[in-house]
Short mmCIF file of C-alpha atoms and ligand atoms in Angstrom, two decimals:
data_model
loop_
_atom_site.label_atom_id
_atom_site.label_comp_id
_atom_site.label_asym_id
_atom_site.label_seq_id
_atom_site.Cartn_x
_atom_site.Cartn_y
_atom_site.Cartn_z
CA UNK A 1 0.00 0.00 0.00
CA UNK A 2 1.21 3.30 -1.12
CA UNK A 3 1.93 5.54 2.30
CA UNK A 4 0.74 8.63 1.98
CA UNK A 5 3.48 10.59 3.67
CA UNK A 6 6.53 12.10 2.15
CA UNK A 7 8.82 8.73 2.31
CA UNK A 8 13.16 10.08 2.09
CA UNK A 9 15.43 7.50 1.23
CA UNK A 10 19.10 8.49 1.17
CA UNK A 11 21.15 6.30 -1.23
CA UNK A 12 24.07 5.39 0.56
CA UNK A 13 26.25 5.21 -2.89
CA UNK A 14 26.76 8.92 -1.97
CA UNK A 15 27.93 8.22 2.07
CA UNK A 16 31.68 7.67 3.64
CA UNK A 17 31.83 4.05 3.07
CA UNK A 18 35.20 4.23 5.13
CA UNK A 19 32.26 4.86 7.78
CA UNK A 20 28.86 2.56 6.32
CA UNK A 21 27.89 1.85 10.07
CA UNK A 22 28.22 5.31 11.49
CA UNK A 23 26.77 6.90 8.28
CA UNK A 24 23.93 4.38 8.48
CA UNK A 25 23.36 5.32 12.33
CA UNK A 26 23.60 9.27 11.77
CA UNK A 27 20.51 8.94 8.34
CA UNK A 28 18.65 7.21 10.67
CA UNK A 29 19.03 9.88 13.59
CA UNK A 30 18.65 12.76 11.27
CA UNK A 31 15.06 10.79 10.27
CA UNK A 32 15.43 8.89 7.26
CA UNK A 33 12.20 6.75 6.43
CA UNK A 34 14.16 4.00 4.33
CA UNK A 35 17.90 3.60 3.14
CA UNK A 36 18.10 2.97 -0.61
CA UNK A 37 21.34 0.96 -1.77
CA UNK A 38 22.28 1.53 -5.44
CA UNK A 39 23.57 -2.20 -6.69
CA UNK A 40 25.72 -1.80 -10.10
CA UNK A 41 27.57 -4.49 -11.96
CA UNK A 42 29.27 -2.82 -14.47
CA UNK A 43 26.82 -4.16 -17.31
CA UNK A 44 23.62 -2.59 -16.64
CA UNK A 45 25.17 0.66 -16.13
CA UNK A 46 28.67 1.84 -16.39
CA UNK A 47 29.69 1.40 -12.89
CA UNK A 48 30.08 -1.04 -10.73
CA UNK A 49 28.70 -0.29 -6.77
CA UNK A 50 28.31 -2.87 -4.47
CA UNK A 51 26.53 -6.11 -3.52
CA UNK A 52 24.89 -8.43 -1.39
CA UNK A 53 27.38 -7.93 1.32
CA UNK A 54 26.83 -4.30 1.76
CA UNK A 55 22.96 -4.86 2.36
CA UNK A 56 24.22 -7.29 5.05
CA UNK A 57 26.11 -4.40 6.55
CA UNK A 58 23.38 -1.80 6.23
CA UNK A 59 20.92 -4.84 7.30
CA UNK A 60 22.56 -4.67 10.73
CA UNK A 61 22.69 -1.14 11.74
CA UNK A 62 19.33 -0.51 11.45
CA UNK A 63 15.34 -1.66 11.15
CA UNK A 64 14.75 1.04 8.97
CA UNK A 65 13.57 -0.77 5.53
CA UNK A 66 15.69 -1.26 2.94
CA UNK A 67 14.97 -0.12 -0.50
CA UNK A 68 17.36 -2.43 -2.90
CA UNK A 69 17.81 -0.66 -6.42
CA UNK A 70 19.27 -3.70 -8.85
CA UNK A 71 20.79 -1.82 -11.76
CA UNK A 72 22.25 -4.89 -12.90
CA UNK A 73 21.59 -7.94 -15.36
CA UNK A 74 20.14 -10.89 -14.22
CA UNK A 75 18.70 -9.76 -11.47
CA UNK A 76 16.60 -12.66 -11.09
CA UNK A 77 19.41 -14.93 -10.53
CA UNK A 78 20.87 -12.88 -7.84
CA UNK A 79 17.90 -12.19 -6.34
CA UNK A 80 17.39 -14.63 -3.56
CA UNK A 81 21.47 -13.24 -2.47
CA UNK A 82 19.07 -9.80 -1.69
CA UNK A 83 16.23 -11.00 0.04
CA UNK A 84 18.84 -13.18 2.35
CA UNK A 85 20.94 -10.08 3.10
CA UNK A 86 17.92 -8.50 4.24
CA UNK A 87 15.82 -6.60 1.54
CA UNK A 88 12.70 -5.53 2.61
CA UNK A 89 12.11 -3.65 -0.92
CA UNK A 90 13.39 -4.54 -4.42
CA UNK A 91 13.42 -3.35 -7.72
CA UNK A 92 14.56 -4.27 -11.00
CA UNK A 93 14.45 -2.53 -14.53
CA UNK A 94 12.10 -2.99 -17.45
CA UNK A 95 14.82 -2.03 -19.96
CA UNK A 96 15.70 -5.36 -22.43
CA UNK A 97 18.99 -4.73 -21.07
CA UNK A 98 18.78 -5.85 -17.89
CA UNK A 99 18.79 -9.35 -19.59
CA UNK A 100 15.21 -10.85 -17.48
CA UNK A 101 11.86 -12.00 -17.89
CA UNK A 102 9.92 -8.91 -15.85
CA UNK A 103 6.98 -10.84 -15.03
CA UNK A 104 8.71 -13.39 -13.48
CA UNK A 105 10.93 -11.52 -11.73
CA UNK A 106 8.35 -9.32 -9.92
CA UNK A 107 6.95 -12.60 -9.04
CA UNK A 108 10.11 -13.91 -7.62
CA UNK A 109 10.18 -10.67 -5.78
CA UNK A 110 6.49 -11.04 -4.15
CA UNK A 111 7.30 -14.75 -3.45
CA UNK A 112 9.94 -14.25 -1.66
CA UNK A 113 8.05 -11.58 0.90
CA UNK A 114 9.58 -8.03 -0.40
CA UNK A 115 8.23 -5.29 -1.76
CA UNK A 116 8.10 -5.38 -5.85
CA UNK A 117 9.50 -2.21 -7.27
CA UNK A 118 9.96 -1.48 -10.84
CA UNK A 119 12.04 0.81 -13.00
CA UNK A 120 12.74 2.96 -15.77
CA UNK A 121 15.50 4.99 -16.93
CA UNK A 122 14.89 8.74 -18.33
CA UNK A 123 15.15 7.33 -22.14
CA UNK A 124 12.53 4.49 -21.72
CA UNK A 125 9.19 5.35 -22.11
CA UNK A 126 6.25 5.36 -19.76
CA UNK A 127 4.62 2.91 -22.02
CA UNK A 128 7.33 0.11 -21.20
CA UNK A 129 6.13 -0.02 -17.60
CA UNK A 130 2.68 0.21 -17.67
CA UNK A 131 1.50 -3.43 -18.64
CA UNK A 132 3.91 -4.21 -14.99
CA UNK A 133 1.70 -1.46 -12.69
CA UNK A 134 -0.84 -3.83 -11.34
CA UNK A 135 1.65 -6.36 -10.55
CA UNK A 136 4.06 -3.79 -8.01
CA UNK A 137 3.98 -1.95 -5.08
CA UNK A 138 6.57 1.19 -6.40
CA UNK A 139 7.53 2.83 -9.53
CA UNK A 140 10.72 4.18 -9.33
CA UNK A 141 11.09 6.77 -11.75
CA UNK A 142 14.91 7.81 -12.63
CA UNK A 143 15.24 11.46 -12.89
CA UNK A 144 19.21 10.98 -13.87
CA UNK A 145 20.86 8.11 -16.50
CA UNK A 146 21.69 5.51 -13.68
CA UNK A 147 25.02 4.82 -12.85
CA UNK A 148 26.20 7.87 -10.86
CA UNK A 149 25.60 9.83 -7.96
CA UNK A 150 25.38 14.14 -8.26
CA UNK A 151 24.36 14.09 -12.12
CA UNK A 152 21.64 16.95 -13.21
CA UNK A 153 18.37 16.33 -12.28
CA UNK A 154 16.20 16.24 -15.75
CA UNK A 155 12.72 17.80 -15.30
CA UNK A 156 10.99 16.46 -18.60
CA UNK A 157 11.19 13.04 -16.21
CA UNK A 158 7.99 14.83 -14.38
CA UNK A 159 5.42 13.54 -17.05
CA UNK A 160 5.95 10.29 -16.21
CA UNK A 161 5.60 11.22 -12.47
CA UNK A 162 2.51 12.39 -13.64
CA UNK A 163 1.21 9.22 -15.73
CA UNK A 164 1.93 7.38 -12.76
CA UNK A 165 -0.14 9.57 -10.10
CA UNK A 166 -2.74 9.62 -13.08
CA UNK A 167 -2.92 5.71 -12.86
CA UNK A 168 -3.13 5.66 -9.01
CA UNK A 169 -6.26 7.69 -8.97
CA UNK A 170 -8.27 5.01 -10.65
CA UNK A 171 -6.79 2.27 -7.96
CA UNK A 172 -7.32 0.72 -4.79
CA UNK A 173 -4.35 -0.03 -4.41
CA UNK A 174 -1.78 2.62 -4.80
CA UNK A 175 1.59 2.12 -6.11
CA UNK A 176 4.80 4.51 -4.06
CA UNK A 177 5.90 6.57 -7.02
CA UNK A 178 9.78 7.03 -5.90
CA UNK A 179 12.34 9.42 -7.81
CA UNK A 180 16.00 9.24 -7.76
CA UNK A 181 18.78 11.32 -8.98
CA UNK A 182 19.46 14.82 -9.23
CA UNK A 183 16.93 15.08 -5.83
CA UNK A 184 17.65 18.28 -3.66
CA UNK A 185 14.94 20.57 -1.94
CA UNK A 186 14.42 22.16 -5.50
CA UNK A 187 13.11 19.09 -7.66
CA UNK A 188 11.76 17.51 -4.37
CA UNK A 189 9.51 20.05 -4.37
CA UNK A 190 8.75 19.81 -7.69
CA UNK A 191 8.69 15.93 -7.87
CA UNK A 192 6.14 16.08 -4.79
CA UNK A 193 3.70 18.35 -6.79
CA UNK A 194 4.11 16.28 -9.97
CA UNK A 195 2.69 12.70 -7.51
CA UNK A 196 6.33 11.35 -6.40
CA UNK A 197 5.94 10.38 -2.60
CA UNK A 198 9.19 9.01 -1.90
CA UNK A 199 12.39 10.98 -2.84
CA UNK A 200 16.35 9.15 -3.08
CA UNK A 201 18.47 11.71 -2.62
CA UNK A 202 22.35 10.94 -1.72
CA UNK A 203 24.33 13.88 -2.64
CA UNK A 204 21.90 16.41 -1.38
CA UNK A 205 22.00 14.73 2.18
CA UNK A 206 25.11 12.90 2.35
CA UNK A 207 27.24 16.34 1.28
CA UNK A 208 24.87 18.55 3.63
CA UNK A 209 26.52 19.54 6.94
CA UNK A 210 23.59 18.64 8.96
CA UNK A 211 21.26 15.64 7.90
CA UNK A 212 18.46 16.22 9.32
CA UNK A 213 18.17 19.77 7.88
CA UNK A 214 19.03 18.31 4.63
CA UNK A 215 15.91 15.63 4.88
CA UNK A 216 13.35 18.33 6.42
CA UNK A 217 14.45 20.79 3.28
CA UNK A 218 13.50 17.35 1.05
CA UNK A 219 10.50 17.13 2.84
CA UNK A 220 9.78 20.86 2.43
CA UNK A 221 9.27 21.16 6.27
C1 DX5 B 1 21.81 6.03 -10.05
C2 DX5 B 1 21.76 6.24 -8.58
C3 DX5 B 1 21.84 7.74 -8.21
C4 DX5 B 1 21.86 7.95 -6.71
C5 DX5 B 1 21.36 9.30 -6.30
O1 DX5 B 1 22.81 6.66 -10.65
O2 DX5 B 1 20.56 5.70 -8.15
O3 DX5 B 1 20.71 8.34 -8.79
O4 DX5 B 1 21.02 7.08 -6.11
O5 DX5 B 1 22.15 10.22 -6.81
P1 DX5 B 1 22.21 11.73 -6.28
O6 DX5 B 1 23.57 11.88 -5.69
O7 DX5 B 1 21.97 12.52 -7.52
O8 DX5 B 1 21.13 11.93 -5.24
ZN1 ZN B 2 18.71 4.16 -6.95
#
């Protein structure tokens, strides 16, 4: 069920990972709702992040829920590696290129007790997702080319913010519309009005001085 309050999920891609645990601790503190981990493996996207093991790590610092972003091939067969490292949320992407069968996958997901996410990247178009929509609880809607943190944010994503919110209003059951990339109070603000309701930010919170004025700003408090 969609929640209806302003969900912030800082990626940790962007924290001191000389310091995961303390940096996990101090999101938490500064009152993070989820933590978002970016997973990469260098085909998907042009970077490689981290895996299974770091969920483990971030899995152990905190009950906060973790929001596992698979920008990676195959994500089916590595799957089960997420959900025992402690994924309470995961998402894979529609694109061809991330090499599995989508319906099966968000399946796999479900079956196995997490949250089904589902996502596109700022080139595919709405369309690709929208035969998936029924079948998961968040659409995460990429508001940078994945692969790095502290790219541009790219405002033409808003439409599809705004197909998505479109859809929820004829459904029951609401789907979390999540944006990520390029997140700071600005196109928070702007991604809120458009229907997002949960924001990944990592730059924006993880190079701010003080956290928790860095997630209220998100939040527009
Ligand atoms: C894909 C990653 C980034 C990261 C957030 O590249 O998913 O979008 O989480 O990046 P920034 O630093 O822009 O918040
Ligand atoms: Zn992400």
């Amino acid at each position: 069920m969609a929640s209806n309050k302003i969900i912030v999920a800082p990626s940790i891609l962007a924290a001191d990972f000389s310091n995961l645990a303390g940096e996990v601790h101090a999101i938490e503190k500064a009152g993070a709702d989820w933590i978002h981990c970016d997973v990469m493996d260098g085909h998907f996207v042009d970077n490689i992040s981290f895996g299974p093991m770091v969920v483990d790590v971030a899995r152990q610092q905190t009950k906060l829920p973790l929001d596992v972003h698979l920008m990676i091939e195959h994500a089916d067969h590595y799957l089960p590696r997420f959900v025992k490292a402690g994924a309470n949320s995961i998402t894979v992407h529609v694109e061809p290129e991330a090499k599995h069968d989508v319906v099966k996958t968000l399946k796999q997901i479900r079956d196995a007790g997490c949250r089904v996410g589902l996502s596109l990247n700022p080139a595919t178009p709405f369309e690709a997702v929208e035969p998936f929509l029924d079948k998961i609880d968040l659409l995460l809607v990429m508001t940078v080319h994945p692969g790095f943190g502290g790219q541009p944010f790219r405002p033409e994503m808003m439409e599809k913010v705004k197909r998505a919110a479109e859809w929820n209003k004829s459904r029951e059951q609401k789907i979390d519309i999540e944006v990520d990339g390029g997140i700071n109070a600005e196109t928070a603000h702007l991604s809120i009005h458009n229907g997002a309701n949960v924001l990944v930010a990592g730059t924006s919170i993880f190079h701010a001085k003080d956290y928790s004025e860095a997630i209220r700003e998100l939040r527009g408090e």
